[in-house]
Short mmCIF file of C-alpha atoms in Angstrom, two decimals:
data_model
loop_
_atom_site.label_atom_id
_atom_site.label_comp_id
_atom_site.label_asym_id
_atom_site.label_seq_id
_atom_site.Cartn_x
_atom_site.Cartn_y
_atom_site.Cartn_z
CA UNK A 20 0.00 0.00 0.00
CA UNK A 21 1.13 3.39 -1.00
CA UNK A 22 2.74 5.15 2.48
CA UNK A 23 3.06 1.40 4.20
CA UNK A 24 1.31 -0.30 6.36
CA UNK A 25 1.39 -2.36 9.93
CA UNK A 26 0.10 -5.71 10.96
CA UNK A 27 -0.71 -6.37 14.45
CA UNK A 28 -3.71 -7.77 16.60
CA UNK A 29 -6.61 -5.59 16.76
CA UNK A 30 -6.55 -5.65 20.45
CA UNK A 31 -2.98 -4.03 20.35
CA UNK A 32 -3.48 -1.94 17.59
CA UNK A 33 -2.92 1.35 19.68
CA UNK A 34 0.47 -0.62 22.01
CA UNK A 35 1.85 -1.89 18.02
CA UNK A 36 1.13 1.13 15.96
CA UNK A 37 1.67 4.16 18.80
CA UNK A 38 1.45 6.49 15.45
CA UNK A 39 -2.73 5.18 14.74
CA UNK A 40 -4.26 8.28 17.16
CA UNK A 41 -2.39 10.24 14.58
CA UNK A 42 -3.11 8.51 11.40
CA UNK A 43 -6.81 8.05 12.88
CA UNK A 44 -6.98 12.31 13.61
CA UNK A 45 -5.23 13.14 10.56
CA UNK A 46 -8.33 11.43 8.78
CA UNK A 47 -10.54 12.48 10.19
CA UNK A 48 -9.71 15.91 9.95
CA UNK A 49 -9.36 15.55 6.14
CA UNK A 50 -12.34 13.76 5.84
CA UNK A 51 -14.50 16.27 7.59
CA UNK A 52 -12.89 19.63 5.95
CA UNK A 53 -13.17 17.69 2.56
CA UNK A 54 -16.98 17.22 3.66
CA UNK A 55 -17.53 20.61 4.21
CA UNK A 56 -16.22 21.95 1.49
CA UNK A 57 -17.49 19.67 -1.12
CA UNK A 58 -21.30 20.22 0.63
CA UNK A 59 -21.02 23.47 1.84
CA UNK A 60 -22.82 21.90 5.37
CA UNK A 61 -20.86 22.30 9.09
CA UNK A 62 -19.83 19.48 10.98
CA UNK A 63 -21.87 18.88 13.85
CA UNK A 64 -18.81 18.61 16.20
CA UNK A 65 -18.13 22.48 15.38
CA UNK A 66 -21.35 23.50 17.24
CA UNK A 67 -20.59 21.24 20.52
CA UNK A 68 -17.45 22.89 20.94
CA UNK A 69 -19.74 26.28 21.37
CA UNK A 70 -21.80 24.42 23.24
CA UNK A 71 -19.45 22.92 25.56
CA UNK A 72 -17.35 26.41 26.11
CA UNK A 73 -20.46 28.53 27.15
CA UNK A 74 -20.75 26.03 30.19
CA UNK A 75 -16.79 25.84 30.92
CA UNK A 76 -15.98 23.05 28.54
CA UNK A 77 -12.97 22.88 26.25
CA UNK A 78 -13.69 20.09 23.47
CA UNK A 79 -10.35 19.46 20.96
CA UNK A 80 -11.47 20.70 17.26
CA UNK A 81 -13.00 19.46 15.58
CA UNK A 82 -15.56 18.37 17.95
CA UNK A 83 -17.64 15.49 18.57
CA UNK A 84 -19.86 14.52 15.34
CA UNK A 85 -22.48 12.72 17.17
CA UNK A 86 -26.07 14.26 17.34
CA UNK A 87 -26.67 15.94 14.33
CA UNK A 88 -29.32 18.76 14.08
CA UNK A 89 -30.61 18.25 10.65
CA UNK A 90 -32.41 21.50 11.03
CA UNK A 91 -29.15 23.61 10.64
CA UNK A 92 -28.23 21.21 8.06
CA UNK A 93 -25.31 19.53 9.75
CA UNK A 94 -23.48 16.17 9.05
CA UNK A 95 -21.81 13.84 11.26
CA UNK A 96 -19.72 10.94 11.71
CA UNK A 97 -19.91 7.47 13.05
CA UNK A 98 -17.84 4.19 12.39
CA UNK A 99 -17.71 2.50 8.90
CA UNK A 100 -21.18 1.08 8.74
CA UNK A 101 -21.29 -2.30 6.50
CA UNK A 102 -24.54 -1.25 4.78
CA UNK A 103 -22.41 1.22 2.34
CA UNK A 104 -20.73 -2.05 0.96
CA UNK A 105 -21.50 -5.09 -0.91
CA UNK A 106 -20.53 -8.43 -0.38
CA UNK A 107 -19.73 -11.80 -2.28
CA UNK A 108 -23.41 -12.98 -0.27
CA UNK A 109 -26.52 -12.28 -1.72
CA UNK A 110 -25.25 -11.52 -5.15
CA UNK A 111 -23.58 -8.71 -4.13
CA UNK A 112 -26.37 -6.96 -1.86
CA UNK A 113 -25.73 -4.24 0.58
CA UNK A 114 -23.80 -6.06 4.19
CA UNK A 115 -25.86 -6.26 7.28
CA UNK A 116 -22.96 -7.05 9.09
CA UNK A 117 -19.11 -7.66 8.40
CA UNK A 118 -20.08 -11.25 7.99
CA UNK A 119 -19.53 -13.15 4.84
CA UNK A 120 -19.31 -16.49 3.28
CA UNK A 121 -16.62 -17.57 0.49
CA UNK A 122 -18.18 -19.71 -1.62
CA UNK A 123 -15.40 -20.28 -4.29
CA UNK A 124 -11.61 -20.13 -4.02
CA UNK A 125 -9.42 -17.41 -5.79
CA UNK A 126 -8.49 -13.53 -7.25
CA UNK A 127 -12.28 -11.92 -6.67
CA UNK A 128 -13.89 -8.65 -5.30
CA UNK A 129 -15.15 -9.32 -1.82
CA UNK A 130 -15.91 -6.04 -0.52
CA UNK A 131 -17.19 -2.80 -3.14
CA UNK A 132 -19.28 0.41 -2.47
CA UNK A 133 -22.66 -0.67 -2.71
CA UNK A 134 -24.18 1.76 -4.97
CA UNK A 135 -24.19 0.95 -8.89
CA UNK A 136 -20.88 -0.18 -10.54
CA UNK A 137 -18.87 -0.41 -6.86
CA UNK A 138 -19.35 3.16 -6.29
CA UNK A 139 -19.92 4.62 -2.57
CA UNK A 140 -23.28 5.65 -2.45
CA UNK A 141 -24.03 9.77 -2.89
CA UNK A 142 -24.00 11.85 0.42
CA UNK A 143 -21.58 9.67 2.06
CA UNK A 144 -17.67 10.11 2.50
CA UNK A 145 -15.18 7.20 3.69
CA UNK A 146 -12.14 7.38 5.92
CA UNK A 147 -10.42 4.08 5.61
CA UNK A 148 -7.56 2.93 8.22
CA UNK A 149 -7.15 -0.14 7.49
CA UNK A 150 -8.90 -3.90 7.24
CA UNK A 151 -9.54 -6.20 10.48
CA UNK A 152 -10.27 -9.69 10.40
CA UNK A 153 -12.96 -10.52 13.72
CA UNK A 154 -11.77 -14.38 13.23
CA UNK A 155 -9.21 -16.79 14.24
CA UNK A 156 -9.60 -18.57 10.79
CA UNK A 157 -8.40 -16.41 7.75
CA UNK A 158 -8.92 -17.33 4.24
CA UNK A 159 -7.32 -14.87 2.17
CA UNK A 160 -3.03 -14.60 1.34
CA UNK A 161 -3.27 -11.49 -0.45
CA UNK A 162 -5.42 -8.24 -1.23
CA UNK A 163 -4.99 -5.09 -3.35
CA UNK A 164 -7.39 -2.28 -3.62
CA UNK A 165 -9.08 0.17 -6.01
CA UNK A 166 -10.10 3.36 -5.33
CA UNK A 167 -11.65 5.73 -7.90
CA UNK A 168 -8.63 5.46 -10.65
CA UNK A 169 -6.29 4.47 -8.55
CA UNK A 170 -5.36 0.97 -7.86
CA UNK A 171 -3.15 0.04 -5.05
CA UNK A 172 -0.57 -2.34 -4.99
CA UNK A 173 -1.32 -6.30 -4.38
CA UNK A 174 -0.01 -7.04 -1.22
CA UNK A 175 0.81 -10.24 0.33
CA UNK A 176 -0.58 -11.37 3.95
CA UNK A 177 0.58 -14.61 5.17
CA UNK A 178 2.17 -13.23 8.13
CA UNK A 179 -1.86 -12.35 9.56
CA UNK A 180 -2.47 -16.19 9.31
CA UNK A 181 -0.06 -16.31 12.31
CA UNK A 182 -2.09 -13.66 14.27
CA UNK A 183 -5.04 -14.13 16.49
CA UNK A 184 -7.79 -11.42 14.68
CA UNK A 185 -5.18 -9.21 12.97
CA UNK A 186 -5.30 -5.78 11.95
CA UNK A 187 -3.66 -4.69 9.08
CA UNK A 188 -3.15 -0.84 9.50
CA UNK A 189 -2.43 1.78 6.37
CA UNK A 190 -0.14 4.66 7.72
CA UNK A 191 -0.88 7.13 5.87
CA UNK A 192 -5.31 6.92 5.42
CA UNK A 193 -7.42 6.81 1.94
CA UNK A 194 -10.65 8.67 1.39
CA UNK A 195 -13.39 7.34 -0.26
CA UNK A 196 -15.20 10.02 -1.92
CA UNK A 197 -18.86 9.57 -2.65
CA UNK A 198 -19.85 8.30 -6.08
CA UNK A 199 -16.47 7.26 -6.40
CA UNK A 200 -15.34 3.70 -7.17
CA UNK A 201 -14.74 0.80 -4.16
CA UNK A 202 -12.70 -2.22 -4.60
CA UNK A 203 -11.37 -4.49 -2.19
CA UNK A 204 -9.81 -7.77 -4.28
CA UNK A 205 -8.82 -10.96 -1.71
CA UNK A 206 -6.66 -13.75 -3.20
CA UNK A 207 -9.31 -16.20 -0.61
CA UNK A 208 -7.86 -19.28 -0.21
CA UNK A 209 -10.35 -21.57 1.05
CA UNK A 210 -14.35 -21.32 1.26
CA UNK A 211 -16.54 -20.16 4.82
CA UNK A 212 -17.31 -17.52 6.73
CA UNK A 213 -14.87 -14.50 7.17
CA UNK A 214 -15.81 -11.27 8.89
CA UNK A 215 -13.18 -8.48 7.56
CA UNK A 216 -14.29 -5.12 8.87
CA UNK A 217 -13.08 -1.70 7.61
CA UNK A 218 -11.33 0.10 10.09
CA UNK A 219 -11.98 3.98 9.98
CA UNK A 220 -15.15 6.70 9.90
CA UNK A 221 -17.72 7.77 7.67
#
């Protein structure tokens, strides 16, 4: 991946990789000045700092981006949500969950944005960290990534088959941009279930 990347368990992700706050913040920071400018709408976090300071409070810009007032025609943020993607289930229908079966072996798309062509849907804007796997078993060696235009690098993963739910963590973050093309390819090795969750904000 372009700018590197660390493996390590997700439950040490923050001991492992003491530079993901940053990577995380930086992010998130570009994601939500790219939001604004692109819609022309304030984060909702930029009003809670007000909030909080007329009562005492100092909140860290660019504020929380939890409860949005959709009457001032605010946006927010939450965690990657799996209903933005596809999946190789249900003939490539919007995720539920993270949760997946493999039903056939080999080079294939298993995660895309879930609006037409493998596009993120409109009104919606990706941060993306990096990939976690939430089981013990993992049945891909490799994966590469496309994003708009630009495709990423294959990569090899063996080394997560030796980890107990690994995280594989970019350094340096990738936006998704809305009605932009999504692809994440897996060289899967073996059919079942896999969970792989994006790791990031949208």
């Amino acid at each position: 991946m372009a700018g590197g990347y660390v493996i390590c368990e997700y439950e040490t992700v923050k001991q492992r990789f003491p530079k993901f706050q940053a990577v995380m913040t930086t992010l998130r920071n570009q994601l939500i000045a790219k939001a604004e400018k692109d819609w022309n709408m304030p984060f909702a976090g930029r009003r809670k700092i007000s909030e909080a300071a007329a009562r005492g409070i100092r909140l860290e810009t660019p504020g929380p981006g939890l409860d949005v007032d959709v009457d001032r025609g605010e946006f927010g943020e939450t965690t990657i949500l799996p209903a933005l993607f596809n999946g190789v289930m249900a003939a490539y229908q919007p995720m539920p969950t993270w949760h997946q079966w493999f039903n056939t072996t080999g080079s294939q798309v298993i995660i895309q944005g879930a609006a037409s062509a493998g596009r993120i849907y409109e009104d919606y804007k990706v941060g993306l960290a990096g990939l976690v796997f939430l089981d013990k078993a993992i049945r891909i060696s490799e994966i590469k990534m496309q994003i708009s235009d630009k495709k990423l690098p294959r990569v090899n993963i063996e080394e997560v088959l030796a980890y107990n739910k690994p995280a594989i963590v970019f350094e340096e973050g990738y936006i998704l941009d809305e009605e932009k093309g999504f692809e994440l390819y897996a060289n899967v090795l073996t059919e079942g279930p896999q969970r792989i969750k994006l790791l990031g904000l949208h």
